[in-house]
Coordinates of C-alpha atoms and ligand atoms in Angstrom, one line a residue:
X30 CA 166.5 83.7 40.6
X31 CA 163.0 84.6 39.6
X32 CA 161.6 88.1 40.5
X33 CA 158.6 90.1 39.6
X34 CA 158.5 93.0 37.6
X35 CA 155.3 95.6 38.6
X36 CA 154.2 98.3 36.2
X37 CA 151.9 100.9 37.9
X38 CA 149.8 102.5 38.9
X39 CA 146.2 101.0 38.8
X40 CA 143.5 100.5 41.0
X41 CA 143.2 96.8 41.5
X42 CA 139.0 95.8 40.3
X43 CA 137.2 92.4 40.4
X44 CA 136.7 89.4 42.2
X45 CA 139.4 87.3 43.8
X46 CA 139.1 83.9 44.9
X47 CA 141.0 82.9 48.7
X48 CA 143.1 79.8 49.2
X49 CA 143.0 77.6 52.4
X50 CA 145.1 79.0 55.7
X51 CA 148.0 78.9 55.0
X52 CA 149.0 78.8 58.8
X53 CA 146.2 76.0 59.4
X54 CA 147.1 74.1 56.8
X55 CA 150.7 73.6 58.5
X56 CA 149.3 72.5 61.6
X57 CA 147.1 70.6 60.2
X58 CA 149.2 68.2 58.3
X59 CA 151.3 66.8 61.2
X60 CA 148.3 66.5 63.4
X61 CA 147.0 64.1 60.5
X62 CA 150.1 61.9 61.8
X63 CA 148.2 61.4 64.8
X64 CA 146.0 59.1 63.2
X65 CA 147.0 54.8 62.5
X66 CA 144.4 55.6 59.3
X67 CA 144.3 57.3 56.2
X68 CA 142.7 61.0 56.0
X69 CA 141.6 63.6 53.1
X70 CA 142.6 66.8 53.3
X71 CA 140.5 69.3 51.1
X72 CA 141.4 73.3 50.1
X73 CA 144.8 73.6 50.9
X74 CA 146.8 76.0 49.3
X75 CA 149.3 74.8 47.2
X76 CA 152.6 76.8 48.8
X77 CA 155.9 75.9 49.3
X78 CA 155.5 75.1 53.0
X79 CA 152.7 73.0 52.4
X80 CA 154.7 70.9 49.8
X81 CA 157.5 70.9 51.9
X82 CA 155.5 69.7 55.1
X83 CA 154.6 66.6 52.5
X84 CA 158.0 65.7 51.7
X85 CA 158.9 65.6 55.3
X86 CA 155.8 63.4 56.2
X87 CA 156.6 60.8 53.6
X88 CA 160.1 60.7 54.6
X89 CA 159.1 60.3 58.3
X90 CA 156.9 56.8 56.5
X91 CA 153.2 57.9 55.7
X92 CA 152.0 58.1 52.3
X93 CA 150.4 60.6 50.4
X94 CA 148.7 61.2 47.7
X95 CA 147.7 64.5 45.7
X96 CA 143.9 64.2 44.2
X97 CA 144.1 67.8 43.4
X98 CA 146.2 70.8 43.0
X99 CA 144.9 71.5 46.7
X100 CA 143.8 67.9 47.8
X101 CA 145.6 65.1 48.9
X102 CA 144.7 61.8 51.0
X103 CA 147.5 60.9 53.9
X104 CA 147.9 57.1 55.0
X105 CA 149.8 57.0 58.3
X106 CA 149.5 53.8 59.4
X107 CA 153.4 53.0 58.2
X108 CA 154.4 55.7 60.0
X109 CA 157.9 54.1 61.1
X110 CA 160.2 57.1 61.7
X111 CA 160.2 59.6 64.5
X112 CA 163.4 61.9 63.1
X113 CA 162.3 64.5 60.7
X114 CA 165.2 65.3 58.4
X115 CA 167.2 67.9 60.0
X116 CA 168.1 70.0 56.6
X117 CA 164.3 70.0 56.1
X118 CA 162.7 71.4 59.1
X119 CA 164.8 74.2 59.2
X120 CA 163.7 75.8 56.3
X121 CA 160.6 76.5 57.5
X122 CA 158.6 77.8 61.1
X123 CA 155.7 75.3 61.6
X124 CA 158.0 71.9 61.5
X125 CA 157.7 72.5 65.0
X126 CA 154.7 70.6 65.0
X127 CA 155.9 67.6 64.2
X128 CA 157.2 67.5 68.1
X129 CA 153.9 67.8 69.5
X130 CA 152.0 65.3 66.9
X131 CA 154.8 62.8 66.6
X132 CA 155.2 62.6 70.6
X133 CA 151.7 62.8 71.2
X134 CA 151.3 59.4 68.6
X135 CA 154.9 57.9 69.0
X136 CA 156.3 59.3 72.3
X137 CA 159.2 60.2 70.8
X138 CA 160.3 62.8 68.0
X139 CA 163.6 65.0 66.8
X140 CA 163.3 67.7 64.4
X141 CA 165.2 70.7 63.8
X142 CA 164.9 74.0 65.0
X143 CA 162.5 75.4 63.1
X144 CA 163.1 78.1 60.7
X145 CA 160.9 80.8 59.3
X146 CA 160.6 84.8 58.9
X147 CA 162.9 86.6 60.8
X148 CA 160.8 88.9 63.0
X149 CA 163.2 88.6 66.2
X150 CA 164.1 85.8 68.7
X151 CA 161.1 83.6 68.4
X152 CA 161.7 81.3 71.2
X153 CA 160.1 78.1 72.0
X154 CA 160.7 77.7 75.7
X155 CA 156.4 77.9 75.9
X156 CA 156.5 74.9 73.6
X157 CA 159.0 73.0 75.7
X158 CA 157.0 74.0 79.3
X159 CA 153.8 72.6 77.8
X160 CA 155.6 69.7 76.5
X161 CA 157.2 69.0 79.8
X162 CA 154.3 69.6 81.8
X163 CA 152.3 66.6 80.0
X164 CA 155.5 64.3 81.5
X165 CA 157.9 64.0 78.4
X166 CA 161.7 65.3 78.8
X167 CA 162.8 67.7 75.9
X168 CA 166.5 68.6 75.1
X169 CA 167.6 71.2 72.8
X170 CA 170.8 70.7 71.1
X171 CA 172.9 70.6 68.1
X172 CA 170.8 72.4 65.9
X173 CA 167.8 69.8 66.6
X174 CA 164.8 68.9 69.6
X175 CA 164.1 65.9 71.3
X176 CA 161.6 64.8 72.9
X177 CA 160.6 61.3 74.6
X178 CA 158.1 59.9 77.0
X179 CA 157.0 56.6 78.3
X180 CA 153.2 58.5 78.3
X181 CA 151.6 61.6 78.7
X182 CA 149.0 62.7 81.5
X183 CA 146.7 65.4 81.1
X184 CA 147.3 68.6 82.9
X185 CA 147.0 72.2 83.3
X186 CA 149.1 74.4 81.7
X187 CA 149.1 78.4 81.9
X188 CA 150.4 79.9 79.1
X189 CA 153.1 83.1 80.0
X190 CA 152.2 84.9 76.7
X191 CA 149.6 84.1 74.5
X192 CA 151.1 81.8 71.7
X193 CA 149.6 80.5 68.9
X194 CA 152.5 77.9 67.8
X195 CA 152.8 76.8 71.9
X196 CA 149.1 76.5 71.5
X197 CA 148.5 74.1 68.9
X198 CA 151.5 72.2 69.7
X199 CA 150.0 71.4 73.2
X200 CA 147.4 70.7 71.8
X201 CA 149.1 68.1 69.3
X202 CA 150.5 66.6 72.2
X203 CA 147.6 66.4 74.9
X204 CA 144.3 64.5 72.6
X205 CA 145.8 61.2 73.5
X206 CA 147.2 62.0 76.5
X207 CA 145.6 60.2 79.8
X208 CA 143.2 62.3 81.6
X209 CA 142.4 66.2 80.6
X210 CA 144.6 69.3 79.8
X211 CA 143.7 72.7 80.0
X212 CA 145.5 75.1 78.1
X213 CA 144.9 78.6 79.7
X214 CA 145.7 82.2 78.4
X215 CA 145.7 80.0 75.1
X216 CA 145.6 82.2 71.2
X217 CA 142.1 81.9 69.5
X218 CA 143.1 82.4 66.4
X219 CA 140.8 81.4 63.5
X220 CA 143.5 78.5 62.4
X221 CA 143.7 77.3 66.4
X222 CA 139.7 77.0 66.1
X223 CA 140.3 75.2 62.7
X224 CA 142.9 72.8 63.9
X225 CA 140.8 71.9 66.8
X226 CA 138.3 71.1 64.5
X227 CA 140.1 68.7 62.3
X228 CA 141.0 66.6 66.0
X229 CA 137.3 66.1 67.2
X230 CA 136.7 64.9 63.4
X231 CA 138.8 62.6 63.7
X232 CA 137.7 61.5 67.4
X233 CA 139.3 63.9 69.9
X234 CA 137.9 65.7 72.1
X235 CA 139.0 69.4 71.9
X236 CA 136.9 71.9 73.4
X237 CA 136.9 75.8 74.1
X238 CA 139.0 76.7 70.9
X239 CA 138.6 80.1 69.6
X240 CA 138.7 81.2 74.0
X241 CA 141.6 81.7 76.1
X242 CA 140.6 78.1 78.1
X243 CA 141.0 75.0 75.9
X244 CA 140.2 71.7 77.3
X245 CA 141.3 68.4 75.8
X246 CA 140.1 65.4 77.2
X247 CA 142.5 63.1 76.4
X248 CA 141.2 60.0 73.7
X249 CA 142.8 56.0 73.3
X250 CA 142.8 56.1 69.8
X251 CA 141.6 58.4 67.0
X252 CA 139.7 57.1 64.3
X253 CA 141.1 57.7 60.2
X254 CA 138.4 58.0 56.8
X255 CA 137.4 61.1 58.0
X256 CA 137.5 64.0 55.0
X257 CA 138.6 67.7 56.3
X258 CA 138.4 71.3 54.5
X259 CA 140.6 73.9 55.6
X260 CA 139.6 77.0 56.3
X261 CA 139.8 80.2 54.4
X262 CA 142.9 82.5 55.1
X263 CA 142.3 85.4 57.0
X264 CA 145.6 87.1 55.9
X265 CA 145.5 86.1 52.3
X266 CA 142.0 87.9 52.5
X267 CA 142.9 90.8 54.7
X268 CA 145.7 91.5 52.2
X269 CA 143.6 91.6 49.2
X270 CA 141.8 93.7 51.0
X271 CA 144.6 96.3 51.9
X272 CA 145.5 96.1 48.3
X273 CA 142.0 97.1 47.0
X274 CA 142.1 100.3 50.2
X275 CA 145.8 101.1 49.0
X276 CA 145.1 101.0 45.1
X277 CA 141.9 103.4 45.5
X278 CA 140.1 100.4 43.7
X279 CA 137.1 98.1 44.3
X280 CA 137.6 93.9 44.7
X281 CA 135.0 91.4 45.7
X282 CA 137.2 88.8 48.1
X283 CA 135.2 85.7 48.1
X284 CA 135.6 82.8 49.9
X285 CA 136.3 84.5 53.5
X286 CA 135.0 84.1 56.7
X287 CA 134.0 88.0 57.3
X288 CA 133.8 87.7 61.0
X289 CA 137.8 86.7 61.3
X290 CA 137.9 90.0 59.0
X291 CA 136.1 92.5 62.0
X292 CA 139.0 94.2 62.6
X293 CA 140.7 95.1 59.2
X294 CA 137.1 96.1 57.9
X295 CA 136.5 98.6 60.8
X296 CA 139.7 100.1 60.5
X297 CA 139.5 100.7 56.8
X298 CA 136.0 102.1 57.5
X299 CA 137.7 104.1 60.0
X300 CA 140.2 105.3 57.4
X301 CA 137.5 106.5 55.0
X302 CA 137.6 103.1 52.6
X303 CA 134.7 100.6 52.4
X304 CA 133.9 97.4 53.3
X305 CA 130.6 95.4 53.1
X306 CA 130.0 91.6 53.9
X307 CA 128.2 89.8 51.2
X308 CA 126.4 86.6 52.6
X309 CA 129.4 85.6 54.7
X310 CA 131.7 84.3 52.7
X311 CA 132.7 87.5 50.8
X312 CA 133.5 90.8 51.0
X313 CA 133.1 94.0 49.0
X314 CA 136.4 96.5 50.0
X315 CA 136.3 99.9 47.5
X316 CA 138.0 103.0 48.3
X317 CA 137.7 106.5 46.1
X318 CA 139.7 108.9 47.7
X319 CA 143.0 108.9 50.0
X320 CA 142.6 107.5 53.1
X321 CA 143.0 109.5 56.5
X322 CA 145.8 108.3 58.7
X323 CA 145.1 106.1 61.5
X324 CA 147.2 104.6 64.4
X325 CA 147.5 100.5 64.5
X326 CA 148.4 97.9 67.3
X327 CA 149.1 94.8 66.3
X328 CA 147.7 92.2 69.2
X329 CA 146.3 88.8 69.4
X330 CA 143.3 88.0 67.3
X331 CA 141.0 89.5 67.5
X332 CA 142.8 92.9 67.5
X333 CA 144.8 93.6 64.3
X334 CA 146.8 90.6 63.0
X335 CA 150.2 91.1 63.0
X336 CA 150.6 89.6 59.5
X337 CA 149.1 92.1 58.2
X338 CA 150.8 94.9 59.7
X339 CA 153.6 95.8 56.6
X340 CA 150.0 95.4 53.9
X341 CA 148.5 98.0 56.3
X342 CA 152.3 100.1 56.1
X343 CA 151.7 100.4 52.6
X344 CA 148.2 102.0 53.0
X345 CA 149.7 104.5 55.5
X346 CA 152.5 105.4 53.6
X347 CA 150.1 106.9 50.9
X348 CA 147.3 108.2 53.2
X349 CA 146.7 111.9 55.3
X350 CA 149.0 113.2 57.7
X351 CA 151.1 111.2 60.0
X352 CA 150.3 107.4 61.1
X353 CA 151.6 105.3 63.6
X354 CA 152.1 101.0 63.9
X355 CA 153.0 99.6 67.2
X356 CA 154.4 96.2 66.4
X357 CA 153.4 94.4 69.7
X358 CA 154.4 90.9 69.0
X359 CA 157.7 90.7 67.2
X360 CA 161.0 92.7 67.9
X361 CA 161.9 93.3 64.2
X362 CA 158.7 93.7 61.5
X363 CA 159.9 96.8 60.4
X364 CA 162.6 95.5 57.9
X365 CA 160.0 96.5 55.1
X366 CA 159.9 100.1 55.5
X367 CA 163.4 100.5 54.2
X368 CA 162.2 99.1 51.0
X369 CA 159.1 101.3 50.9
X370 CA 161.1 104.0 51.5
X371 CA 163.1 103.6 48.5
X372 CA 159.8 103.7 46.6
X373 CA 159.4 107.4 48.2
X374 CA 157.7 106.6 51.5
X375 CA 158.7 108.5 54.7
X376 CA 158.7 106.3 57.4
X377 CA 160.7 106.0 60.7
X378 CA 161.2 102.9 62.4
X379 CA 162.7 102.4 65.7
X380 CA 162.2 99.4 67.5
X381 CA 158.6 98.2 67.9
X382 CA 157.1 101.8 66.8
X383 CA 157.3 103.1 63.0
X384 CA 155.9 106.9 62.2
X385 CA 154.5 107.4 58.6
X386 CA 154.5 110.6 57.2
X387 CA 151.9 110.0 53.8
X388 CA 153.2 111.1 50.8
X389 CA 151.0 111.7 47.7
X390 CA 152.7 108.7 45.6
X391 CA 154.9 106.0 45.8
X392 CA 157.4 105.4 42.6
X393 CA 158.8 102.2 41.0
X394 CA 162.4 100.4 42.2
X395 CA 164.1 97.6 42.7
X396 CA 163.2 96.1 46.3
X397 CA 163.9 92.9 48.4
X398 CA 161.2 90.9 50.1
X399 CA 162.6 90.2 53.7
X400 CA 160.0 87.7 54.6
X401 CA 156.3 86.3 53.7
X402 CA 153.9 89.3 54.4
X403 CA 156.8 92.0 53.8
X404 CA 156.8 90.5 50.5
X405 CA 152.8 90.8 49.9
X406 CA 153.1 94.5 51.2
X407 CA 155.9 95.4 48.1
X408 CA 153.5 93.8 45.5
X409 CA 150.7 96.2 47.1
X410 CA 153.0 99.2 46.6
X411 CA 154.5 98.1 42.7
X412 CA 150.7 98.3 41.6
X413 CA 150.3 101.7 43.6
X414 CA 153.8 103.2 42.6
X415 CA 154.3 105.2 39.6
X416 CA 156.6 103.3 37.1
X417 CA 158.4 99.9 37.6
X418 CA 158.6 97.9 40.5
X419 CA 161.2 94.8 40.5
X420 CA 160.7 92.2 43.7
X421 CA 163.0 90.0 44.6
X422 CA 163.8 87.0 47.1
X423 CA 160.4 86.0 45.6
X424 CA 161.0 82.3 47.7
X425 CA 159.9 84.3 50.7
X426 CA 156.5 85.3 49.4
X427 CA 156.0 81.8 48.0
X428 CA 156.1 80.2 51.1
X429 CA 152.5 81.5 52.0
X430 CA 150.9 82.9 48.9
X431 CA 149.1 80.7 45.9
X432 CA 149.7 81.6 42.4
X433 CA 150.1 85.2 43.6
X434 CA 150.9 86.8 40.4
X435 CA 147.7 85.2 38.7
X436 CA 145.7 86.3 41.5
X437 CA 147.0 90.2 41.1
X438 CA 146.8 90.1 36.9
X439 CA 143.5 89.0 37.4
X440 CA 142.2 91.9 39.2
X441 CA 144.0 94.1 36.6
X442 CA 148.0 94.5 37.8
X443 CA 150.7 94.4 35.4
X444 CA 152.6 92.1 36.6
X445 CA 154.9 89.2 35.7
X446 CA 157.1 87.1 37.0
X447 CA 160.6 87.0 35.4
X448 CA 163.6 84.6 35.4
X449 CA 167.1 86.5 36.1
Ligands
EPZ507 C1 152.5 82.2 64.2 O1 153.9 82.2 64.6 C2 152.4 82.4 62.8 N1 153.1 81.4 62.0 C3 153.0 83.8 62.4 O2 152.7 84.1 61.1 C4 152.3 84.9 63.3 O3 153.0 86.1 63.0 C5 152.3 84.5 64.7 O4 151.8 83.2 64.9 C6 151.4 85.5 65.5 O5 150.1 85.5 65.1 C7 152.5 80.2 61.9 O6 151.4 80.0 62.3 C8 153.3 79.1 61.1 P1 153.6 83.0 68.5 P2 154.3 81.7 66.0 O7 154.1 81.7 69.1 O8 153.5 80.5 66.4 C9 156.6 84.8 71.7 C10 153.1 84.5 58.8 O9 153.5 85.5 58.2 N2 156.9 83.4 72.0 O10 152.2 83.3 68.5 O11 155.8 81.4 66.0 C11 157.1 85.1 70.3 O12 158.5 85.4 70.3 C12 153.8 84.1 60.1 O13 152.2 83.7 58.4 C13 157.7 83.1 73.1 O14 158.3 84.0 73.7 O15 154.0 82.9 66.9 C14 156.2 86.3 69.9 O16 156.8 87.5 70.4 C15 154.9 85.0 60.5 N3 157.9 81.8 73.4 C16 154.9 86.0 70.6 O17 155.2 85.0 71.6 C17 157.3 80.8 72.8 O18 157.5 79.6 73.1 C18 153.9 85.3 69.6 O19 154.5 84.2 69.0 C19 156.4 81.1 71.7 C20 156.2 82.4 71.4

């Protein structure tokens, strides 16, 4: 079991580079089994779930190739298997959309039930109304989903809470569906917008991403050679940027999209940090002096990303006076703060609310990531504690983070990754 050993404290300076989306890049992949062609898929980041997602796909019959650490080329035409290996899909959250792309392309599909950070019930019954209502029939059972459907039409479907996972599913399902669906109270997320736009390249026709109305006007066939980028990750670059408030240092975060960054930049500003947009595609974050408190609400994009919500813990923990997160979309994000508090932090969690009382520092300890961005968040409190930090349950942060010790050392952290 690997873990990684922290020596701080030090303000984190220089220039980080972002990976693809991480939660884009998962969506993306099945969609790409949508297509009877062959497809290139540029800038995703190289992560367990991403590798993961590949093995599935070539089990399931397509074949793919990796041109590049962050590259590969997918031929689906052979796709000749509808059941995604059960032990395989529940490892991980976004296997889920292999229902929507492999009944959308094969009208039939069984996967798992999905997997993924434990932040509370996460059910799918949005998934399965949306499914339903384009005319297949879904059963949940035994551990797996399946789904079948002699076709699907087009229809409306209102969403009952905004979901990002129902969202792209439906609209896995529903671009070569007959007729039009229109997904209402649908999540705009920068990765739905980003999703959406790797279907119209390859011939769909998605429209209204990015709004609460999407439209899909349902296609006969979608067409393959078509070459995709993913986009930048909004919470790989919001957490870099939390690091830089919470380390009193100064990074340049390039490749970002600064407008899916509003709302993290104008609460940092708000907190007495800085954060200035540099051509577009980078930001400058520095930060000189401790922070002021602030109250956060995690919502929908674009309000505060929930993701981001245990990065942002860290920051209050350290800052002025007494801060507040309400954690509006998941029953149980708060496993962190048990681990910051054995670092010296003074937080209270109950339920969907956690208090901070900022201390003046945080000191080294041995701590246990409890999922992906919890895991980020303890890295961003090792560089800021005083003494030595060990993380473990390192598989977590792996799932949705590139090299993320290089990324850290190279911005000035001591930090290593060890083998128990
Ligand atoms: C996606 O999860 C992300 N995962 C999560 O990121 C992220 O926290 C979440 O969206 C919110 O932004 C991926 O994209 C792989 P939802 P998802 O459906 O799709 C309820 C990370 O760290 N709900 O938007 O599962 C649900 O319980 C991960 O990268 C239903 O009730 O989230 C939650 O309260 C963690 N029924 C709310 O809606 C449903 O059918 C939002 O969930 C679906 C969701």
């Amino acid at each position: 079991m690997d873990k990684l050993v922290i020596k701080g404290k030090t303000p984190l300076k220089g220039e980080v580079k972002i990976s693809g989306a991480k939660n884009a890049a998962v969506a993306i992949l099945p969609a790409a089994l949508l297509i009877d062609g062959i497809c290139t898929i540029d800038n995703l980041p190289n992560i367990s779930d991403v590798k993961l997602l590949c093995e599935i796909i070539e089990e399931l019959g397509a074949k793919i190739t990796w041109t590049s650490n962050n590259s590969i080329t997918i031929d689906s035409r052979n796709l000749c298997c509808t059941n995604a290996p059960l032990e395989l899909t529940r490892k991980f959250r976004a296997s889920y959309y292999l229902i929507g792309a492999l009944l959308g392309r094969c009208h039939h599909v069984q996967v798992g039930m999905p997997g993924g950070c434990k932040l509370g019930a996460r059910p799918i019954d949005q998934h399965i109304k949306g499914f339903e209502a384009l005319g297949a029939t879904v059963d949940v059972g035994q551990g797996k989903i399946t789904a079948n459907t002699d076709k699907l039409v087009g229809t409306s479907i209102y969403m009952d809470m905004v979901s990002v996972g129902a969202t792209i599913n439906i609209m896995l399902a529903s671009v070569l569906a007959e007729g039009t669906t229109i997904i209402d109270n649908a999540a705009k997320e920068p990765h739905i917008v980003d999703v959406a736009n790797f279907l119209n390249t390859m011939g769909a026709d998605v429209r209204g991403a990015g709004t609460d109305v999407i439209k899909i006007n349902g296609v006969s066939k979608l067409s393959g050679n078509i070459s995709y980028s993913v986009v930048p990750d909004q919470i790989e670059a919001g957490t870099f940027m939390l690091a830089a408030v919470a380390s009193r240092g100064d990074l340049i975060i390039k490749n970002c999209i600064t407008k899916h960054l509003e709302c993290i930049s104008a609460k940092i500003i708000e907190m007495g940090a800085h954060a200035e947009e540099i051509d577009g595609d980078a930001i400058h974050v520095w930060c000189d002096s401790k922070t002021s408190k602030a109250n956060i609400k995690t919502s929908p994009y674009p309000g505060f990303p929930t993701d981001l919500q245990s990065q942002m813990g860290v920051v209050l923990s350290i800052s002025d006076g007494t801060s507040i997160i309400n954690e509006s979309i998941w029953e149980s994000r708060f496993q962190y703060t048990d681990e910051l508090n054995k670092m010296g932090a003074k937080i209270t969690a109950q339920g969907k609310t956690a208090i901070f009382e900022g201390v003046d520092n945080l000191y080294g300890a041995p701590v246990y990531a409890t999922d992906l961005r919890a895991g980020a968040a303890l890295i961003i409190a090792g560089v800021c504690a005083e003494g030595t930090t060990e993380i473990y349950n390192l598989e977590h942060i792996d799932r949705g983070y590139e090299n993320i010790e290089e990324k850290f050392k190279n911005i000035g952290a001591n930090i290593e990754r060890v083998s128990e």
